[in-house]
Amino acid sequence: MKRQRNRLDVGARIDRSRRLRFHFNGKPYEGFAGDTLASALLANGVRVVARSFKYHRPRGIYSAGMEEPNALVQLGGGASSEPNLRATQVELFDGLEAASVNCWPSVNFDIWAFNDRVSGLLPAGFYYKTFMWPKSFWHSYEKVIRKGAGLGTAPEMPDHNIYEKRHQHCDVLVVGGGPAGISAALAAGRSGARVILADEQAELGGALLGNGERIEAASGVDWAMGARAELDGMDEVRVLSRTTAFGYYDHNYVLMVERVNDHLGAPPGTLRQRLWKIRARQVVLATGSIERPMVFADNDRPGVMLAGAARTYINRFGVKPGNRAVLYGNNDHIHQVALDLADAGVRVEAVVDVRAKAVGEAVAAVRERGIEVMAGHAVGGALGKKRLRGVEVLALNEKGDGFAGDIRRLRCDLLCLSGGWTPTVHLFSQSGGKLDYSENQACFLPGEARQAVSVAGAANGVFALKGCLGEGAAAGRSAAGKLGFREVGAPEALPVAQGEAGALMPVWRLPPVSKGERRFVDLHGDVTVSDIELAAREGYSANEHLKRYTSTGMGPDQGRTGNMHALGILADIRGESIPAVGTTTFRPPYTPVPYGVMAGRDVGVLADPVRMTAMHGWHERSGAVFDDVGQWKRPWYFPRTGEGMAAAVRRECIAARSGVAILDASTLGKIDIQGPDAAKFLNRVYTNSWNKLAVGRCRYGLMLGEDGMVMDDGVTSRLAENHYFMTTTSGGAARVMAWLEDWLQCEWPELKVYLTSVTEQWATLSISGPNARRLLSELAEGVDLEADAFPHMVVRSGKVAGIEARISRVSFTGELGYEVSVATSYGLALWQAFQRVGENYDLTPIGTEALHVLRAEKGYIAVGHDTDGSVTPGDLGMDWIVSKKKDFIGRRSLARADTMRTDRKHFVGLLPETRVPEGAQIVAEYKRRPPMKMIGHVTSCYDSAALGRPIALALIAGGRERIGETVTIPLTLQGRVVKAEITSPVFYDPKGERLNG
Amino acid sequence: MLRIECPHCGARDEAEFSCGGEAHIARPKEPDKLSDAEWADYLYMRTNPKGILAERWCHTFGCRRWFNIERDTVSHEILRVYAMGEPRRESGT
Ligand SMILES: [Zn+2]
């Protein structure tokens, strides 16, 4: 293991007594507690950490935060492996294992790097232009391109980590724990308001952790630690570290992810991350800003990094990011960083400042140290390949938009850039706030807010420390004040050492120094100045088009460092101002969020509730195979040992037609309807009339939407003068309940009708077959079951197996049938009683599949199976159930020109040669190749035991007039073509003799 | 996610509610007397304003009561919550 050769001996916020071992790309290294993976790699002198996305160029660590475009790593292996993490954000822990993404076989020898040498062939829009023709080849290109452009590997096994979600209300949510955010939280907290301060980093301080600035006599870091102690002492204040607010939604609803144990490698059994769902009365955004780079040839060489990052590696991590440095920029920050570098023992070659007049405290201090300040100069290009070897510096012309004079070469292995600052306005923009462009600061700033939110500090364009402290305190005080909280005691004044910084001079692009050079704007996506120029030439000069055509800002880093340059260059090309070109829309999430934390504990059996009937345990013990019907588990069929599905269903069907079968019908939707206007209400919601239904009788009803399309069906019984009992389809129960409530509450509040959902209160079984009456008579007491006394569509109360029950004589199979309903708690007892008595009748339990075969043989529709929201009663041949004498929901729509067409699709039967898949298309004239005219589709298809052949139900244009015709069902993907004859949908017992037996 | 003041239960997250679309669309008393176009207008045509919209909401996962709100479709601010059957404001759209 190598020594940490770039580690400084003293200072910084790392614990040199706690050594942490880790592996990167298979090699062992050592770092210290407090390191990030990036700082530890730099300490170990690892220069090349990644390959770029398109050209596979060697890349080094570029930043010290979430804006990192280069150092994307895959962390860990197996199920908990996570791709595309930024090494600059990964806190080091003992045993960490990480690897570069997007390189093969290794970072130092990458096969795809040939892309870099043939880069003339890979301009903007290359994929669109080259691989979209011929279209049919795209799927074969895609595989190769995806491998070449692979960005990490998604884990393929279930994530075993533990996540949770938490809801929280607060008075003031402060996002960002830098000087402005801390000041805001202190001011709001001191007033007694309930405050949450959320910060992305491991400890509070923000920029103070890295820039070494002082507050009064204390170091900025000590001030932050003091503030943390004070905040921790306040009862109503909660500080959340390692927490990123990533989404800002309506009514001050903010989502945040807290990385609870990632910094320890999320040991098994511990909570890895927590999703916070915050509802805040006021929000203060103190989200800081991100430093911008400068753009020049080969500005991506390992050793080129943001000036603030270099400063952070020295002050926070005790790492020298290089030995010989050049600084290049357009503002005072490069001079401040030059001083820090010099203090840390780095040899500073020169500070290259595009401003012709570089003046001010920091500039003077640099000159005083004997460091050369090259004012009015620019870096034209970087030298070296896998590591920076030097830079080429040129003088700028008077206007500052071109070069004048000769190239001068400076040797260096570190080049620190500062092109100014881009305020982090993402959350503000997500909240609906407007952004205004500041010419002075060359950046977008928060403008008019749409929600209860204010912005403070660097996020608001206030970059100097003194301003951040003052503005943060004011924002916190004001937010709490609006809610009636007043700060106790006078706010303390916070004089600071740092003065105001000098103005910056925006330089978005300079002319190329030599032909064909690569000046990167978006390092992650390998988008160059030339790509943007090309896109603009080809007409993609709208900002949103440019983004998609070149992929600028579309990587995991979302172009945090390069977007402003892309915009500036585009504005320059178009000869317009930046605000005229506009900024792209910011959408959540601010940074990538793992799916696991969004799911929380709602995974596995908790992903969706499972509804089970009272008889479920019996079904399970009897070997039922289950079918999911909505959230219900329904027995699909009951195979006997060694029996396949087809044989089981066939046996179940034969039992229902020749003996007696029993079905668990508990999942039927059930609605109890009471009140003096109940009949009037049913008249309005069903197509048929309910005026003359006597007490003790049942009636089938069809329910339409107001558009005239079939919505649900079921049998409703009249139990007493003002008491009805409605059943709905199993899947439609909740929808029908909501629908009925809607009409009663919103349209007909004058009706005295009361609805109660009782689906779960009644367990229902249904028996059907020629022996159904004999079987039931052995268990029923006090009910005359004889056909004359208890005909079809009648309901009676009585006792069955000693249990209070409702018995309805109804049938969905076409056989003599009864439904017996009892209180759910007696459901299993009832079922078991039938099984005991049923032994003498060879009583056969059947599932939903047999039920479907039986009802299809009778041509009974299954709503949602044979209908799809575009089917009228007339289409189904069910005009007999549509009253002509009254109004009902949907009636007017049945009189529309379109619903009265005679060539609409009709519900018919089909006799196909072989079984065909449901949904299969039907054609009248078959052709060997498409297109063919489709005249309908198969809605149900089964092998019928009763008919000894496959049968189907279908919707076919003008189908009732085509009965007897032969149509074709082309099953292209299966390589077969099936012929079928159109018939009546009633295949079995068309006169209904069995039903009434 | 909106925060909606249910008149019966108090302020709750939008996830507990269902939106029933534009409010104050009364079902025609005599549908037969309407032309196809007039019926289609009742069925499908909505004002979809940029600004204040009166809409129906139901506290589906709470008290299951329907009520009306006035919502600014630009800012999503809820300006008024009122009972089903109460008239819209004069100034409203
Ligand atoms: Zn409610």
JSON list of N, CA, C and O in Angstrom, two decimals, chain A residues 604-638:
[
{"chain": "A", "resi": 604, "resn": "GLY", "atom": "N", "xyz": [-42.36, -5.75, -1.20]},
{"chain": "A", "resi": 604, "resn": "GLY", "atom": "CA", "xyz": [-42.75, -7.13, -0.90]},
{"chain": "A", "resi": 604, "resn": "GLY", "atom": "C", "xyz": [-44.24, -7.21, -0.60]},
{"chain": "A", "resi": 604, "resn": "GLY", "atom": "O", "xyz": [-45.05, -6.63, -1.31]},
{"chain": "A", "resi": 605, "resn": "VAL", "atom": "N", "xyz": [-44.57, -7.88, 0.50]},
{"chain": "A", "resi": 605, "resn": "VAL", "atom": "CA", "xyz": [-45.99, -8.07, 0.82]},
{"chain": "A", "resi": 605, "resn": "VAL", "atom": "C", "xyz": [-46.66, -6.75, 1.18]},
{"chain": "A", "resi": 605, "resn": "VAL", "atom": "O", "xyz": [-47.89, -6.65, 1.17]},
{"chain": "A", "resi": 606, "resn": "LEU", "atom": "N", "xyz": [-45.87, -5.73, 1.51]},
{"chain": "A", "resi": 606, "resn": "LEU", "atom": "CA", "xyz": [-46.47, -4.44, 1.87]},
{"chain": "A", "resi": 606, "resn": "LEU", "atom": "C", "xyz": [-46.62, -3.51, 0.66]},
{"chain": "A", "resi": 606, "resn": "LEU", "atom": "O", "xyz": [-47.08, -2.38, 0.79]},
{"chain": "A", "resi": 607, "resn": "ALA", "atom": "N", "xyz": [-46.22, -3.99, -0.52]},
{"chain": "A", "resi": 607, "resn": "ALA", "atom": "CA", "xyz": [-46.30, -3.13, -1.71]},
{"chain": "A", "resi": 607, "resn": "ALA", "atom": "C", "xyz": [-47.74, -2.78, -2.03]},
{"chain": "A", "resi": 607, "resn": "ALA", "atom": "O", "xyz": [-48.04, -1.66, -2.42]},
{"chain": "A", "resi": 608, "resn": "ASP", "atom": "N", "xyz": [-48.64, -3.73, -1.86]},
{"chain": "A", "resi": 608, "resn": "ASP", "atom": "CA", "xyz": [-50.05, -3.49, -2.16]},
{"chain": "A", "resi": 608, "resn": "ASP", "atom": "C", "xyz": [-50.85, -4.40, -1.23]},
{"chain": "A", "resi": 608, "resn": "ASP", "atom": "O", "xyz": [-50.47, -5.55, -1.02]},
{"chain": "A", "resi": 609, "resn": "PRO", "atom": "N", "xyz": [-51.95, -3.91, -0.66]},
{"chain": "A", "resi": 609, "resn": "PRO", "atom": "CA", "xyz": [-52.72, -4.77, 0.24]},
{"chain": "A", "resi": 609, "resn": "PRO", "atom": "C", "xyz": [-53.25, -5.99, -0.50]},
{"chain": "A", "resi": 609, "resn": "PRO", "atom": "O", "xyz": [-53.57, -5.91, -1.68]},
{"chain": "A", "resi": 610, "resn": "VAL", "atom": "N", "xyz": [-53.32, -7.12, 0.18]},
{"chain": "A", "resi": 610, "resn": "VAL", "atom": "CA", "xyz": [-53.90, -8.34, -0.40]},
{"chain": "A", "resi": 610, "resn": "VAL", "atom": "C", "xyz": [-55.21, -8.59, 0.33]},
{"chain": "A", "resi": 610, "resn": "VAL", "atom": "O", "xyz": [-55.25, -8.61, 1.56]},
{"chain": "A", "resi": 611, "resn": "ARG", "atom": "N", "xyz": [-56.29, -8.74, -0.45]},
{"chain": "A", "resi": 611, "resn": "ARG", "atom": "CA", "xyz": [-57.60, -8.99, 0.16]},
{"chain": "A", "resi": 611, "resn": "ARG", "atom": "C", "xyz": [-57.91, -10.48, 0.02]},
{"chain": "A", "resi": 611, "resn": "ARG", "atom": "O", "xyz": [-57.75, -11.05, -1.05]},
{"chain": "A", "resi": 612, "resn": "MET", "atom": "N", "xyz": [-58.33, -11.05, 1.15]},
{"chain": "A", "resi": 612, "resn": "MET", "atom": "CA", "xyz": [-58.61, -12.48, 1.16]},
{"chain": "A", "resi": 612, "resn": "MET", "atom": "C", "xyz": [-60.01, -12.70, 1.71]},
{"chain": "A", "resi": 612, "resn": "MET", "atom": "O", "xyz": [-60.43, -11.99, 2.62]},
{"chain": "A", "resi": 613, "resn": "THR", "atom": "N", "xyz": [-60.71, -13.70, 1.20]},
{"chain": "A", "resi": 613, "resn": "THR", "atom": "CA", "xyz": [-62.06, -13.97, 1.69]},
{"chain": "A", "resi": 613, "resn": "THR", "atom": "C", "xyz": [-61.99, -14.81, 2.95]},
{"chain": "A", "resi": 613, "resn": "THR", "atom": "O", "xyz": [-60.91, -15.31, 3.33]},
{"chain": "A", "resi": 614, "resn": "ALA", "atom": "N", "xyz": [-63.14, -15.01, 3.59]},
{"chain": "A", "resi": 614, "resn": "ALA", "atom": "CA", "xyz": [-63.19, -15.80, 4.83]},
{"chain": "A", "resi": 614, "resn": "ALA", "atom": "C", "xyz": [-62.78, -17.24, 4.56]},
{"chain": "A", "resi": 614, "resn": "ALA", "atom": "O", "xyz": [-62.32, -17.94, 5.46]},
{"chain": "A", "resi": 615, "resn": "MET", "atom": "N", "xyz": [-62.93, -17.69, 3.31]},
{"chain": "A", "resi": 615, "resn": "MET", "atom": "CA", "xyz": [-62.65, -19.09, 2.98]},
{"chain": "A", "resi": 615, "resn": "MET", "atom": "C", "xyz": [-61.24, -19.30, 2.44]},
{"chain": "A", "resi": 615, "resn": "MET", "atom": "O", "xyz": [-60.89, -20.41, 2.01]},
{"chain": "A", "resi": 616, "resn": "HIS", "atom": "N", "xyz": [-60.43, -18.24, 2.46]},
{"chain": "A", "resi": 616, "resn": "HIS", "atom": "CA", "xyz": [-59.13, -18.30, 1.79]},
{"chain": "A", "resi": 616, "resn": "HIS", "atom": "C", "xyz": [-58.26, -19.45, 2.29]},
{"chain": "A", "resi": 616, "resn": "HIS", "atom": "O", "xyz": [-57.61, -20.15, 1.51]},
{"chain": "A", "resi": 617, "resn": "GLY", "atom": "N", "xyz": [-58.26, -19.64, 3.60]},
{"chain": "A", "resi": 617, "resn": "GLY", "atom": "CA", "xyz": [-57.41, -20.69, 4.19]},
{"chain": "A", "resi": 617, "resn": "GLY", "atom": "C", "xyz": [-57.78, -22.07, 3.65]},
{"chain": "A", "resi": 617, "resn": "GLY", "atom": "O", "xyz": [-56.91, -22.89, 3.36]},
{"chain": "A", "resi": 618, "resn": "TRP", "atom": "N", "xyz": [-59.09, -22.31, 3.52]},
{"chain": "A", "resi": 618, "resn": "TRP", "atom": "CA", "xyz": [-59.55, -23.59, 2.97]},
{"chain": "A", "resi": 618, "resn": "TRP", "atom": "C", "xyz": [-59.04, -23.76, 1.54]},
{"chain": "A", "resi": 618, "resn": "TRP", "atom": "O", "xyz": [-58.57, -24.84, 1.15]},
{"chain": "A", "resi": 619, "resn": "HIS", "atom": "N", "xyz": [-59.14, -22.69, 0.75]},
{"chain": "A", "resi": 619, "resn": "HIS", "atom": "CA", "xyz": [-58.69, -22.76, -0.65]},
{"chain": "A", "resi": 619, "resn": "HIS", "atom": "C", "xyz": [-57.21, -23.11, -0.72]},
{"chain": "A", "resi": 619, "resn": "HIS", "atom": "O", "xyz": [-56.79, -23.93, -1.52]},
{"chain": "A", "resi": 620, "resn": "GLU", "atom": "N", "xyz": [-56.44, -22.46, 0.16]},
{"chain": "A", "resi": 620, "resn": "GLU", "atom": "CA", "xyz": [-55.00, -22.71, 0.17]},
{"chain": "A", "resi": 620, "resn": "GLU", "atom": "C", "xyz": [-54.71, -24.17, 0.51]},
{"chain": "A", "resi": 620, "resn": "GLU", "atom": "O", "xyz": [-53.92, -24.83, -0.16]},
{"chain": "A", "resi": 621, "resn": "ARG", "atom": "N", "xyz": [-55.38, -24.65, 1.57]},
{"chain": "A", "resi": 621, "resn": "ARG", "atom": "CA", "xyz": [-55.15, -26.03, 1.98]},
{"chain": "A", "resi": 621, "resn": "ARG", "atom": "C", "xyz": [-55.60, -27.02, 0.91]},
{"chain": "A", "resi": 621, "resn": "ARG", "atom": "O", "xyz": [-55.09, -28.12, 0.81]},
{"chain": "A", "resi": 622, "resn": "SER", "atom": "N", "xyz": [-56.55, -26.60, 0.07]},
{"chain": "A", "resi": 622, "resn": "SER", "atom": "CA", "xyz": [-57.06, -27.49, -0.97]},
{"chain": "A", "resi": 622, "resn": "SER", "atom": "C", "xyz": [-56.29, -27.36, -2.27]},
{"chain": "A", "resi": 622, "resn": "SER", "atom": "O", "xyz": [-56.72, -27.87, -3.30]},
{"chain": "A", "resi": 623, "resn": "GLY", "atom": "N", "xyz": [-55.18, -26.63, -2.22]},
{"chain": "A", "resi": 623, "resn": "GLY", "atom": "CA", "xyz": [-54.29, -26.57, -3.37]},
{"chain": "A", "resi": 623, "resn": "GLY", "atom": "C", "xyz": [-54.75, -25.64, -4.48]},
{"chain": "A", "resi": 623, "resn": "GLY", "atom": "O", "xyz": [-54.36, -25.81, -5.64]},
{"chain": "A", "resi": 624, "resn": "ALA", "atom": "N", "xyz": [-55.60, -24.66, -4.14]},
{"chain": "A", "resi": 624, "resn": "ALA", "atom": "CA", "xyz": [-56.07, -23.74, -5.19]},
{"chain": "A", "resi": 624, "resn": "ALA", "atom": "C", "xyz": [-54.91, -22.98, -5.80]},
{"chain": "A", "resi": 624, "resn": "ALA", "atom": "O", "xyz": [-53.94, -22.65, -5.11]},
{"chain": "A", "resi": 625, "resn": "VAL", "atom": "N", "xyz": [-55.00, -22.74, -7.10]},
{"chain": "A", "resi": 625, "resn": "VAL", "atom": "CA", "xyz": [-54.10, -21.80, -7.76]},
{"chain": "A", "resi": 625, "resn": "VAL", "atom": "C", "xyz": [-54.87, -20.49, -7.81]},
{"chain": "A", "resi": 625, "resn": "VAL", "atom": "O", "xyz": [-56.04, -20.47, -8.18]},
{"chain": "A", "resi": 626, "resn": "PHE", "atom": "N", "xyz": [-54.22, -19.39, -7.38]},
{"chain": "A", "resi": 626, "resn": "PHE", "atom": "CA", "xyz": [-54.97, -18.15, -7.22]},
{"chain": "A", "resi": 626, "resn": "PHE", "atom": "C", "xyz": [-54.82, -17.21, -8.41]},
{"chain": "A", "resi": 626, "resn": "PHE", "atom": "O", "xyz": [-53.82, -17.19, -9.11]},
{"chain": "A", "resi": 627, "resn": "ASP", "atom": "N", "xyz": [-55.85, -16.40, -8.57]},
{"chain": "A", "resi": 627, "resn": "ASP", "atom": "CA", "xyz": [-55.92, -15.39, -9.62]},
{"chain": "A", "resi": 627, "resn": "ASP", "atom": "C", "xyz": [-56.06, -14.04, -8.91]},
{"chain": "A", "resi": 627, "resn": "ASP", "atom": "O", "xyz": [-56.78, -13.94, -7.92]},
{"chain": "A", "resi": 628, "resn": "ASP", "atom": "N", "xyz": [-55.33, -13.03, -9.37]},
{"chain": "A", "resi": 628, "resn": "ASP", "atom": "CA", "xyz": [-55.47, -11.70, -8.78]},
{"chain": "A", "resi": 628, "resn": "ASP", "atom": "C", "xyz": [-56.59, -10.96, -9.48]},
{"chain": "A", "resi": 628, "resn": "ASP", "atom": "O", "xyz": [-56.52, -10.71, -10.68]},
{"chain": "A", "resi": 629, "resn": "VAL", "atom": "N", "xyz": [-57.60, -10.60, -8.71]},
{"chain": "A", "resi": 629, "resn": "VAL", "atom": "CA", "xyz": [-58.71, -9.81, -9.25]},
{"chain": "A", "resi": 629, "resn": "VAL", "atom": "C", "xyz": [-58.71, -8.51, -8.45]},
{"chain": "A", "resi": 629, "resn": "VAL", "atom": "O", "xyz": [-59.15, -8.48, -7.31]},
{"chain": "A", "resi": 630, "resn": "GLY", "atom": "N", "xyz": [-58.16, -7.45, -9.04]},
{"chain": "A", "resi": 630, "resn": "GLY", "atom": "CA", "xyz": [-57.91, -6.25, -8.25]},
{"chain": "A", "resi": 630, "resn": "GLY", "atom": "C", "xyz": [-56.95, -6.65, -7.14]},
{"chain": "A", "resi": 630, "resn": "GLY", "atom": "O", "xyz": [-55.94, -7.31, -7.39]},
{"chain": "A", "resi": 631, "resn": "GLN", "atom": "N", "xyz": [-57.28, -6.32, -5.91]},
{"chain": "A", "resi": 631, "resn": "GLN", "atom": "CA", "xyz": [-56.42, -6.71, -4.79]},
{"chain": "A", "resi": 631, "resn": "GLN", "atom": "C", "xyz": [-56.83, -8.07, -4.21]},
{"chain": "A", "resi": 631, "resn": "GLN", "atom": "O", "xyz": [-56.17, -8.59, -3.34]},
{"chain": "A", "resi": 632, "resn": "TRP", "atom": "N", "xyz": [-57.94, -8.61, -4.72]},
{"chain": "A", "resi": 632, "resn": "TRP", "atom": "CA", "xyz": [-58.42, -9.89, -4.20]},
{"chain": "A", "resi": 632, "resn": "TRP", "atom": "C", "xyz": [-57.60, -11.06, -4.72]},
{"chain": "A", "resi": 632, "resn": "TRP", "atom": "O", "xyz": [-57.17, -11.07, -5.87]},
{"chain": "A", "resi": 633, "resn": "LYS", "atom": "N", "xyz": [-57.47, -12.05, -3.84]},
{"chain": "A", "resi": 633, "resn": "LYS", "atom": "CA", "xyz": [-56.96, -13.35, -4.27]},
{"chain": "A", "resi": 633, "resn": "LYS", "atom": "C", "xyz": [-58.18, -14.24, -4.46]},
{"chain": "A", "resi": 633, "resn": "LYS", "atom": "O", "xyz": [-58.90, -14.51, -3.49]},
{"chain": "A", "resi": 634, "resn": "ARG", "atom": "N", "xyz": [-58.42, -14.69, -5.67]},
{"chain": "A", "resi": 634, "resn": "ARG", "atom": "CA", "xyz": [-59.54, -15.60, -5.91]},
{"chain": "A", "resi": 634, "resn": "ARG", "atom": "C", "xyz": [-59.00, -16.93, -6.41]},
{"chain": "A", "resi": 634, "resn": "ARG", "atom": "O", "xyz": [-58.07, -16.94, -7.23]},
{"chain": "A", "resi": 635, "resn": "PRO", "atom": "N", "xyz": [-59.58, -18.06, -5.98]},
{"chain": "A", "resi": 635, "resn": "PRO", "atom": "CA", "xyz": [-59.15, -19.33, -6.55]},
{"chain": "A", "resi": 635, "resn": "PRO", "atom": "C", "xyz": [-59.39, -19.32, -8.06]},
{"chain": "A", "resi": 635, "resn": "PRO", "atom": "O", "xyz": [-60.47, -18.93, -8.52]},
{"chain": "A", "resi": 636, "resn": "TRP", "atom": "N", "xyz": [-58.36, -19.69, -8.81]},
{"chain": "A", "resi": 636, "resn": "TRP", "atom": "CA", "xyz": [-58.44, -19.69, -10.27]},
{"chain": "A", "resi": 636, "resn": "TRP", "atom": "C", "xyz": [-58.95, -21.07, -10.72]},
{"chain": "A", "resi": 636, "resn": "TRP", "atom": "O", "xyz": [-59.85, -21.19, -11.52]},
{"chain": "A", "resi": 637, "resn": "TYR", "atom": "N", "xyz": [-58.35, -22.10, -10.12]},
{"chain": "A", "resi": 637, "resn": "TYR", "atom": "CA", "xyz": [-58.83, -23.47, -10.32]},
{"chain": "A", "resi": 637, "resn": "TYR", "atom": "C", "xyz": [-58.23, -24.32, -9.20]},
{"chain": "A", "resi": 637, "resn": "TYR", "atom": "O", "xyz": [-57.31, -23.89, -8.51]},
{"chain": "A", "resi": 638, "resn": "PHE", "atom": "N", "xyz": [-58.81, -25.50, -9.00]},
{"chain": "A", "resi": 638, "resn": "PHE", "atom": "CA", "xyz": [-58.38, -26.38, -7.90]},
{"chain": "A", "resi": 638, "resn": "PHE", "atom": "C", "xyz": [-57.82, -27.67, -8.51]},
{"chain": "A", "resi": 638, "resn": "PHE", "atom": "O", "xyz": [-58.55, -28.65, -8.66]}
]
